[in-house]
PDB file of C-alpha atoms in Angstrom:
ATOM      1  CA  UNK M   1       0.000   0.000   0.000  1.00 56.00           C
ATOM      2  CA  UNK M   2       2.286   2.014   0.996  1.00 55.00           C
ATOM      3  CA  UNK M   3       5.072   3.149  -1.705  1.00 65.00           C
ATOM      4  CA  UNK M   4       7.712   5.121  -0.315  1.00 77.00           C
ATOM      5  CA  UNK M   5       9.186   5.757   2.520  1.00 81.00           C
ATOM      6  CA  UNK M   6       7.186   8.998   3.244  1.00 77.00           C
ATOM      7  CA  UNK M   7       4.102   7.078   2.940  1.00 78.00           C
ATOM      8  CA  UNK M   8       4.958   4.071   5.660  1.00 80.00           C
ATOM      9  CA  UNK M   9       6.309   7.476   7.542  1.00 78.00           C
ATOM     10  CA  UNK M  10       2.577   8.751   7.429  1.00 75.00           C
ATOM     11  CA  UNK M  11       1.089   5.570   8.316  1.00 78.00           C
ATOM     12  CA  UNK M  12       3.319   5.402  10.991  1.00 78.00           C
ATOM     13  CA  UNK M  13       2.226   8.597  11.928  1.00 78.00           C
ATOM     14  CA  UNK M  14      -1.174   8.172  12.058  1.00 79.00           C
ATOM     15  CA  UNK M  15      -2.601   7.725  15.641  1.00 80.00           C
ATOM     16  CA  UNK M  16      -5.543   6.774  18.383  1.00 82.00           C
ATOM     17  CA  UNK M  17      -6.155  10.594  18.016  1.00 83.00           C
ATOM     18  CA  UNK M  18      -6.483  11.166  13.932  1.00 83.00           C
ATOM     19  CA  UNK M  19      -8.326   7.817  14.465  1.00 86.00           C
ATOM     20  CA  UNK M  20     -11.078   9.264  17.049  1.00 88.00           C
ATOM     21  CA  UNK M  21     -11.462  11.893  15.135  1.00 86.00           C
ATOM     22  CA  UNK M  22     -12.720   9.825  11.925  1.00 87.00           C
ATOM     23  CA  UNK M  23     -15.428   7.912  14.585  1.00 91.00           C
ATOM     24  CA  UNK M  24     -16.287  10.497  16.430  1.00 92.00           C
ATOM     25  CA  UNK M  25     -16.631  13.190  13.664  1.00 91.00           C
ATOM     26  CA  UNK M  26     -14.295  15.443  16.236  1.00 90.00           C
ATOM     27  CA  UNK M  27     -11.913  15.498  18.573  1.00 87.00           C
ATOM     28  CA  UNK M  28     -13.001  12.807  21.212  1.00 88.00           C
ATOM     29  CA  UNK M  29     -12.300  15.555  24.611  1.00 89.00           C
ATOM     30  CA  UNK M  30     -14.428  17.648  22.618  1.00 91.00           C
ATOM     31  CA  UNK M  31     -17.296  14.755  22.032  1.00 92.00           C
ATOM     32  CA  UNK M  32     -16.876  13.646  25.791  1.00 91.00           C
ATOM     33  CA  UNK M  33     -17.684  17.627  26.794  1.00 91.00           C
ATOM     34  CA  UNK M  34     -20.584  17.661  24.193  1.00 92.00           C
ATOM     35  CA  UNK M  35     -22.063  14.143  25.422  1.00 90.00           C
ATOM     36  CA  UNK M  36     -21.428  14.119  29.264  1.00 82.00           C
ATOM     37  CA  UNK M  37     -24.357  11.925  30.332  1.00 86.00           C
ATOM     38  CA  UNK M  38     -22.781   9.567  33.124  1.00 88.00           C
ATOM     39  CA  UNK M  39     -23.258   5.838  33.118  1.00 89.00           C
ATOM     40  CA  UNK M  40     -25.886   4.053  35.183  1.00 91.00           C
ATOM     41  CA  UNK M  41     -25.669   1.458  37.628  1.00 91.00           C
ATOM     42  CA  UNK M  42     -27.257  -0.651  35.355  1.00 89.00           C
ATOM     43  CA  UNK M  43     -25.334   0.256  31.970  1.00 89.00           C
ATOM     44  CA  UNK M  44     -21.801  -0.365  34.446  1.00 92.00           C
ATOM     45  CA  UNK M  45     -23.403  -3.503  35.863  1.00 92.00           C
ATOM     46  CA  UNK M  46     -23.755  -5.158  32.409  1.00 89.00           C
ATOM     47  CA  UNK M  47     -20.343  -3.641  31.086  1.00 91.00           C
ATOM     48  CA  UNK M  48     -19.056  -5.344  33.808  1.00 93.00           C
ATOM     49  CA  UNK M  49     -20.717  -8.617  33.213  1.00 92.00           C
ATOM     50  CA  UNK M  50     -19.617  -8.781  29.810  1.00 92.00           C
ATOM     51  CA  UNK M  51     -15.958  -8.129  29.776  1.00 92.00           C
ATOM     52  CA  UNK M  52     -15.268 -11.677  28.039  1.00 91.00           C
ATOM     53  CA  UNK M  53     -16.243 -10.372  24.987  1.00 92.00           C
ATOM     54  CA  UNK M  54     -14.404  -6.729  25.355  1.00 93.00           C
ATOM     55  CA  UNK M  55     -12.175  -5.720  22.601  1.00 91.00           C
ATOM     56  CA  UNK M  56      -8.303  -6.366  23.705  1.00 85.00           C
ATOM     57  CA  UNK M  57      -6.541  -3.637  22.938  1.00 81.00           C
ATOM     58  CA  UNK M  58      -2.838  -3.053  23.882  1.00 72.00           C
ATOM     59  CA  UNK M  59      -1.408  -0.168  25.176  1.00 64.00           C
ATOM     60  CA  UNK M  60       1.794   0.824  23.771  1.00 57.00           C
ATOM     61  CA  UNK M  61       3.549   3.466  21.685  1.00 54.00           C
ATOM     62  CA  UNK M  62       2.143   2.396  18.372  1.00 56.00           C
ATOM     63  CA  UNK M  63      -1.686   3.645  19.227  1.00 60.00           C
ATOM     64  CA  UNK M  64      -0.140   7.335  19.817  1.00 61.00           C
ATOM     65  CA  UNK M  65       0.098   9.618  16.567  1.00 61.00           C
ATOM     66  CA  UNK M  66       2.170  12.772  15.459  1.00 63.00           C
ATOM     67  CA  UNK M  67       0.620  13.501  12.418  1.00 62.00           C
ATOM     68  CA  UNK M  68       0.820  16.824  10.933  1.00 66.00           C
ATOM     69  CA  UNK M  69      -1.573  18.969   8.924  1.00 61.00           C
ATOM     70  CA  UNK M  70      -0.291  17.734   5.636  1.00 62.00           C
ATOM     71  CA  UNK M  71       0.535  14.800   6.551  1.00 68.00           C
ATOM     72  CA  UNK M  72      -3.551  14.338   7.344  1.00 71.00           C
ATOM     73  CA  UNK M  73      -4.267  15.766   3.448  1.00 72.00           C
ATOM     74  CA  UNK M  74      -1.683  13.283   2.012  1.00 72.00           C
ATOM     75  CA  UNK M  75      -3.415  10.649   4.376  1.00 73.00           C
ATOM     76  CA  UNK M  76      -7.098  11.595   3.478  1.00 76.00           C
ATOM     77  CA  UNK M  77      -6.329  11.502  -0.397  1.00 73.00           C
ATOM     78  CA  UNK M  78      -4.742   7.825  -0.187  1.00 79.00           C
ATOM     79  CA  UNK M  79      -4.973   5.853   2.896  1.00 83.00           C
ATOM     80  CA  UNK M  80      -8.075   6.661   4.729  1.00 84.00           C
ATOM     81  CA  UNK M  81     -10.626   4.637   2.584  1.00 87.00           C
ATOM     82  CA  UNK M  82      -8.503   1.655   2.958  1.00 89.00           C
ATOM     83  CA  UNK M  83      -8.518   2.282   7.009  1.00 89.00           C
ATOM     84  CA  UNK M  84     -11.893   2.396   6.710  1.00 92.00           C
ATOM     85  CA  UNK M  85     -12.353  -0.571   4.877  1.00 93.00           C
ATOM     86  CA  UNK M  86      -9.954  -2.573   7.238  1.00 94.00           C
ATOM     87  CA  UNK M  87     -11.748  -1.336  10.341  1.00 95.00           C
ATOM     88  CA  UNK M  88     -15.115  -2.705   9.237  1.00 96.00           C
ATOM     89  CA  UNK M  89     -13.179  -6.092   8.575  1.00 96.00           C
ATOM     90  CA  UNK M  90     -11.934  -5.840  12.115  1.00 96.00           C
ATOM     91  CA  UNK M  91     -15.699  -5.295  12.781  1.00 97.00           C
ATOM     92  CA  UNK M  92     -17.238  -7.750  11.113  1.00 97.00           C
ATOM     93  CA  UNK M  93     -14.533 -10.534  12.430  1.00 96.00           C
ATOM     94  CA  UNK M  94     -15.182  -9.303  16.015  1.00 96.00           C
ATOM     95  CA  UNK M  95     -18.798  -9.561  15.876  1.00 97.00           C
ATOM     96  CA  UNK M  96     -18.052 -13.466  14.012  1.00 96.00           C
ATOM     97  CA  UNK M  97     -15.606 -14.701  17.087  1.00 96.00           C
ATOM     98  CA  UNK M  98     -19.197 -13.222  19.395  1.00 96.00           C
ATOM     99  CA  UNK M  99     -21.625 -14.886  17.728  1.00 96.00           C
ATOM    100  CA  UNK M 100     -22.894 -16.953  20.106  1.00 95.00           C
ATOM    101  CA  UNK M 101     -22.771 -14.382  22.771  1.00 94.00           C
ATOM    102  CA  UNK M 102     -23.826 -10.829  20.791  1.00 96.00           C
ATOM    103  CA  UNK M 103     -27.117 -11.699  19.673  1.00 97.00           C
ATOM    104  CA  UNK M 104     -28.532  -8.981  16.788  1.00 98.00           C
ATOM    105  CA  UNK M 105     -31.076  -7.571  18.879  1.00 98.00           C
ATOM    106  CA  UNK M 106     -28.963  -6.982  21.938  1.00 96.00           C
ATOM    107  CA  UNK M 107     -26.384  -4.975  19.590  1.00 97.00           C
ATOM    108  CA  UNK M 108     -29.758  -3.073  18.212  1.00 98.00           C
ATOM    109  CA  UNK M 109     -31.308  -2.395  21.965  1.00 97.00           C
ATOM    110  CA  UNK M 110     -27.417  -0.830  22.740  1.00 95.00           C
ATOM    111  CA  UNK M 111     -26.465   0.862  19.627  1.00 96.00           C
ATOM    112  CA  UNK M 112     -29.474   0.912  17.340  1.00 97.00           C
ATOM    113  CA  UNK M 113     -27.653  -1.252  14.578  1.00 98.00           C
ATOM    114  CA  UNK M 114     -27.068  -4.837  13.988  1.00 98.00           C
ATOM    115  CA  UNK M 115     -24.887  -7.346  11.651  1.00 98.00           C
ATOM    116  CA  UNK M 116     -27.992  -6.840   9.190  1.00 97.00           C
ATOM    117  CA  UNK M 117     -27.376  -3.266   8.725  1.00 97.00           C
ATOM    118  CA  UNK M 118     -23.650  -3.348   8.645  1.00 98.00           C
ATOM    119  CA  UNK M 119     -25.317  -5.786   5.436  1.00 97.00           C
ATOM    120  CA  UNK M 120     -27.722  -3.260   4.324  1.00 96.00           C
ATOM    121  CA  UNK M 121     -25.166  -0.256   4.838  1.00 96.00           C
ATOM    122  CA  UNK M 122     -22.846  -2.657   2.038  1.00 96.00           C
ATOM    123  CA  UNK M 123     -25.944  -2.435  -0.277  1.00 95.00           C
ATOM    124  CA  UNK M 124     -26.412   0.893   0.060  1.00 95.00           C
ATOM    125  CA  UNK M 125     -22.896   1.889  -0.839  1.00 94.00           C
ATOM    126  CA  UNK M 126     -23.033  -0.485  -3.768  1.00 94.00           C
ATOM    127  CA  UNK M 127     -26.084   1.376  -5.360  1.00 93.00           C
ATOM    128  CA  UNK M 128     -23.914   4.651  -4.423  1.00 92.00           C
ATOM    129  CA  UNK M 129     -21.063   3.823  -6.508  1.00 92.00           C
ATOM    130  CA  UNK M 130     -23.590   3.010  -9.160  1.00 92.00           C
ATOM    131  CA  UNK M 131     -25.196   6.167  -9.832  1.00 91.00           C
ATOM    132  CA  UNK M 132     -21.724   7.780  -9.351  1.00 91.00           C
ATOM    133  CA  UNK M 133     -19.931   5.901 -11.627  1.00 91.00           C
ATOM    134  CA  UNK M 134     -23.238   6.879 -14.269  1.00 90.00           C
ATOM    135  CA  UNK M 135     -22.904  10.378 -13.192  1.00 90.00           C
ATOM    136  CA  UNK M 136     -19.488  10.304 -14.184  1.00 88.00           C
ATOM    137  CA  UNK M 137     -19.490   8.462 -17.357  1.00 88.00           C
ATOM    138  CA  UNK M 138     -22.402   9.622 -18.818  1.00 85.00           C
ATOM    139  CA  UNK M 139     -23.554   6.491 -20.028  1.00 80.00           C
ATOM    140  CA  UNK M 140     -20.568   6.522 -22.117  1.00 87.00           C
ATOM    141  CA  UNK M 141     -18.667   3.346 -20.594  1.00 89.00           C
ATOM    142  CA  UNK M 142     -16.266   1.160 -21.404  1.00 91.00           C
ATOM    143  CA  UNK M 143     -16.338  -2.292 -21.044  1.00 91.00           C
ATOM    144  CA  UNK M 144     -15.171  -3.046 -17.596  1.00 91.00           C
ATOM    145  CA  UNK M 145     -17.017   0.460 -16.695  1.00 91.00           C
ATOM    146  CA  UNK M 146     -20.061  -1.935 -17.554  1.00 92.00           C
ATOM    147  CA  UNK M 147     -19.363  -5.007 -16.128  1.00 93.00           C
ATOM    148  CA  UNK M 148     -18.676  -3.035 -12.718  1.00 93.00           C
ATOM    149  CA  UNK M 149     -21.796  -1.422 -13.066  1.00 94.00           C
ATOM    150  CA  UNK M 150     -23.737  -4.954 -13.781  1.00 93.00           C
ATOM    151  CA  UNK M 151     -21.653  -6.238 -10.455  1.00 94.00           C
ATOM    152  CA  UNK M 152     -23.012  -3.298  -8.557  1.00 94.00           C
ATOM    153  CA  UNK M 153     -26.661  -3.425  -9.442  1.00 93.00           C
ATOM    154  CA  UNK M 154     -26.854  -6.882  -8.896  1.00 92.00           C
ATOM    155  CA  UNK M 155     -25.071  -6.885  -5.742  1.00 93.00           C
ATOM    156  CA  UNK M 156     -27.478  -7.492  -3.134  1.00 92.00           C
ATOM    157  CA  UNK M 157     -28.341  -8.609   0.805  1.00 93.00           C
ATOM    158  CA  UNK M 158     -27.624 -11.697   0.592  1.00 93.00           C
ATOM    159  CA  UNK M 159     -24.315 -11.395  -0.733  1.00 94.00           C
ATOM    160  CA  UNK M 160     -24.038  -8.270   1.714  1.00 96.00           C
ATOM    161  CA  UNK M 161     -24.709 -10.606   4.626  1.00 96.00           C
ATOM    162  CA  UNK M 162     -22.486 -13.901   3.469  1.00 97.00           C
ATOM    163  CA  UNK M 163     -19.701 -10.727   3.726  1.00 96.00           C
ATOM    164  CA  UNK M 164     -20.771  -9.740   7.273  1.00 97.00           C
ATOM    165  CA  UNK M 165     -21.624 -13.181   8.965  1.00 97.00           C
ATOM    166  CA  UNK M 166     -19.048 -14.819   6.910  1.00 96.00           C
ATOM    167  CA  UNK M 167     -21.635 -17.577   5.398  1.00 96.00           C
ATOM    168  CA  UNK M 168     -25.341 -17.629   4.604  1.00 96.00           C
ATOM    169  CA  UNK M 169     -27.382 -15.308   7.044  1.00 96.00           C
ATOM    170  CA  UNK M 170     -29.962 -18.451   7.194  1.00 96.00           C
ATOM    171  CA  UNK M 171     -26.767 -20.869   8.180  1.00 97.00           C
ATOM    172  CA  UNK M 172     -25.768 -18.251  11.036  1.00 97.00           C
ATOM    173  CA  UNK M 173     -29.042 -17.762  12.156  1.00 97.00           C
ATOM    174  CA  UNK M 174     -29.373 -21.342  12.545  1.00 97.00           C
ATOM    175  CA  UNK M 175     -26.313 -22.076  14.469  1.00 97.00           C
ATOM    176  CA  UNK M 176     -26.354 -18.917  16.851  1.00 97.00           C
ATOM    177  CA  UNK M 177     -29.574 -16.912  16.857  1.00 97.00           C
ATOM    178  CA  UNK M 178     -31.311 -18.017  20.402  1.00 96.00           C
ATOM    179  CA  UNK M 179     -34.502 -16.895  21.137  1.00 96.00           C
ATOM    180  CA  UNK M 180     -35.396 -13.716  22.775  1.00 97.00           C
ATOM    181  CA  UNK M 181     -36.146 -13.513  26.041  1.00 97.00           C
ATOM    182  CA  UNK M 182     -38.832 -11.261  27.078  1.00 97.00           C
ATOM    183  CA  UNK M 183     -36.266  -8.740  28.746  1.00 95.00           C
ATOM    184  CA  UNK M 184     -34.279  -8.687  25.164  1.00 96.00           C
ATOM    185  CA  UNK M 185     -37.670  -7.849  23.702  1.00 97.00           C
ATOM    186  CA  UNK M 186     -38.492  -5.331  26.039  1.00 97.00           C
ATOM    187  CA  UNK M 187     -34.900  -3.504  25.901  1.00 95.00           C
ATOM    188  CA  UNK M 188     -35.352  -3.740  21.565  1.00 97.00           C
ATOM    189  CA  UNK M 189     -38.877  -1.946  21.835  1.00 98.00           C
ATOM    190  CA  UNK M 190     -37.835   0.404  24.426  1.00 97.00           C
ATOM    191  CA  UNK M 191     -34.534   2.096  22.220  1.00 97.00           C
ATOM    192  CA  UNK M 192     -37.078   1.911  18.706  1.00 97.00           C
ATOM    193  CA  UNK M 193     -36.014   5.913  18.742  1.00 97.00           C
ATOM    194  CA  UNK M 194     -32.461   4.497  18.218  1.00 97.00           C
ATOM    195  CA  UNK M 195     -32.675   1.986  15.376  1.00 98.00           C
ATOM    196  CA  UNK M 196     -31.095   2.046  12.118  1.00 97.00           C
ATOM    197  CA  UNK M 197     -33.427   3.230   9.114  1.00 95.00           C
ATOM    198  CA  UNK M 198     -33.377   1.202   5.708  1.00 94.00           C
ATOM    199  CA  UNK M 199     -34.844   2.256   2.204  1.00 89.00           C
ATOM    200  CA  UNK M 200     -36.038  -1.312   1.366  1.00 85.00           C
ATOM    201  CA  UNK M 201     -36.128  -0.112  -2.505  1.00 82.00           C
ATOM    202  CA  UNK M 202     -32.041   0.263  -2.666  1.00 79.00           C
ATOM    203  CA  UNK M 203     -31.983  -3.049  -1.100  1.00 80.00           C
ATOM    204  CA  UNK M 204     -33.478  -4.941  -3.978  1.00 76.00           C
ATOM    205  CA  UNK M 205     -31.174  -5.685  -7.155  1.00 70.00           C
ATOM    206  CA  UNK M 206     -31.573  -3.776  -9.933  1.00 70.00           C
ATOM    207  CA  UNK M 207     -31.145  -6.775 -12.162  1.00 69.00           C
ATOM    208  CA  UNK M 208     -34.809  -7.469 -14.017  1.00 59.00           C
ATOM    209  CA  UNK M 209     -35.722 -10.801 -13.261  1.00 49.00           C
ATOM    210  CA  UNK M 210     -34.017 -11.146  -9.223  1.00 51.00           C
TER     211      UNK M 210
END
């Protein structure tokens, strides 16, 4: 990826700081000031109870940054899609180790999103890249212009969700999805204000005929 020594130099550059700042959409001290609301006994009592399945995370010099202003447009312009597209890897493979123990609708009563909308979100960029890629071109396109285009339109949930889960969504569901207690069910309804939207129409392929 990178291909020169001021490049790895940048990467090594970039930081837990430059990195909060992509999540957070600002500088996390700032975010923390904006968002003060203190835990609850019950939101530390089941943070407690499920430190098996924390994130490990090790504390040395390689999480702290020192990256400069133009070091940050060099980074934005080359590296910081592929970041992103590592991080929701990282995700995705986190979530698969849990999957016995983070069902979807405990992850949707917590943070209003689930392994189906990390799926959906895929779709959604898919049909994205579609109508930019025609905005571009024009509907002047070349060949593999085309066959990208045919790719993206027929790219759908299912194929979102083998990414995600890492198989079928049917064969995961099957293997980990437990029944939901009555407290799960009450916690889901209760954070509704929360939950993840999805246009069902840019879900569907735009392939006639699937």
């Amino acid at each position: 990826v990178a291909g020169s020594p001021k490049e790895a130099a940048l990467l090594d550059a970039f930081g837990h700081s430059q990195a909060a700042r992509e999540v957070y959409g600002c500088d996390f001290f700032r975010w923390k000031k904006k968002f003060p609301q203190k835990a609850s006994f019950e939101q530390m009592r089941r943070y407690q109870e499920s430190e098996s399945i924390h994130a490990v995370h090790k504390e040395d010099k390689s999480l702290k940054s020192g990256m400069t202003v133009a070091m940050t447009q060099v980074f934005e312009s080359k590296f910081k899609m592929l970041l992103e597209a590592g991080a929701f890897r990282s995700l995705c493979m986190h979530l698969a180790e849990r999957s016995d123990t983070v069902q979807n609708i405990d992850l949707m009563a917590v943070a209003g999103f689930c392994r189906n909308c990390l799926a959906k979100w895929l779709v959604l960029e898919a049909r994205k890249l579609a109508t930019t890629i025609r905005g571009v071109c024009q509907n002047n396109f070349t060949e593999e212009e085309e066959e990208l285009l045919l790719a993206l339109d027929d790219f759908g949930y299912e194929e979102a969700a083998e990414i995600v889960y890492g198989c079928r969504y049917e064969d995961w569901k099957e293997a980990h999805q437990r029944k939901a207690t009555d407290e799960q069910i009450a916690r889901f309804n209760g954070s509704a204000s929360i939950h993840a939207k999805h246009d069902k129409k840019l879900l569907e392929s735009n392939i006639d005929g699937k």
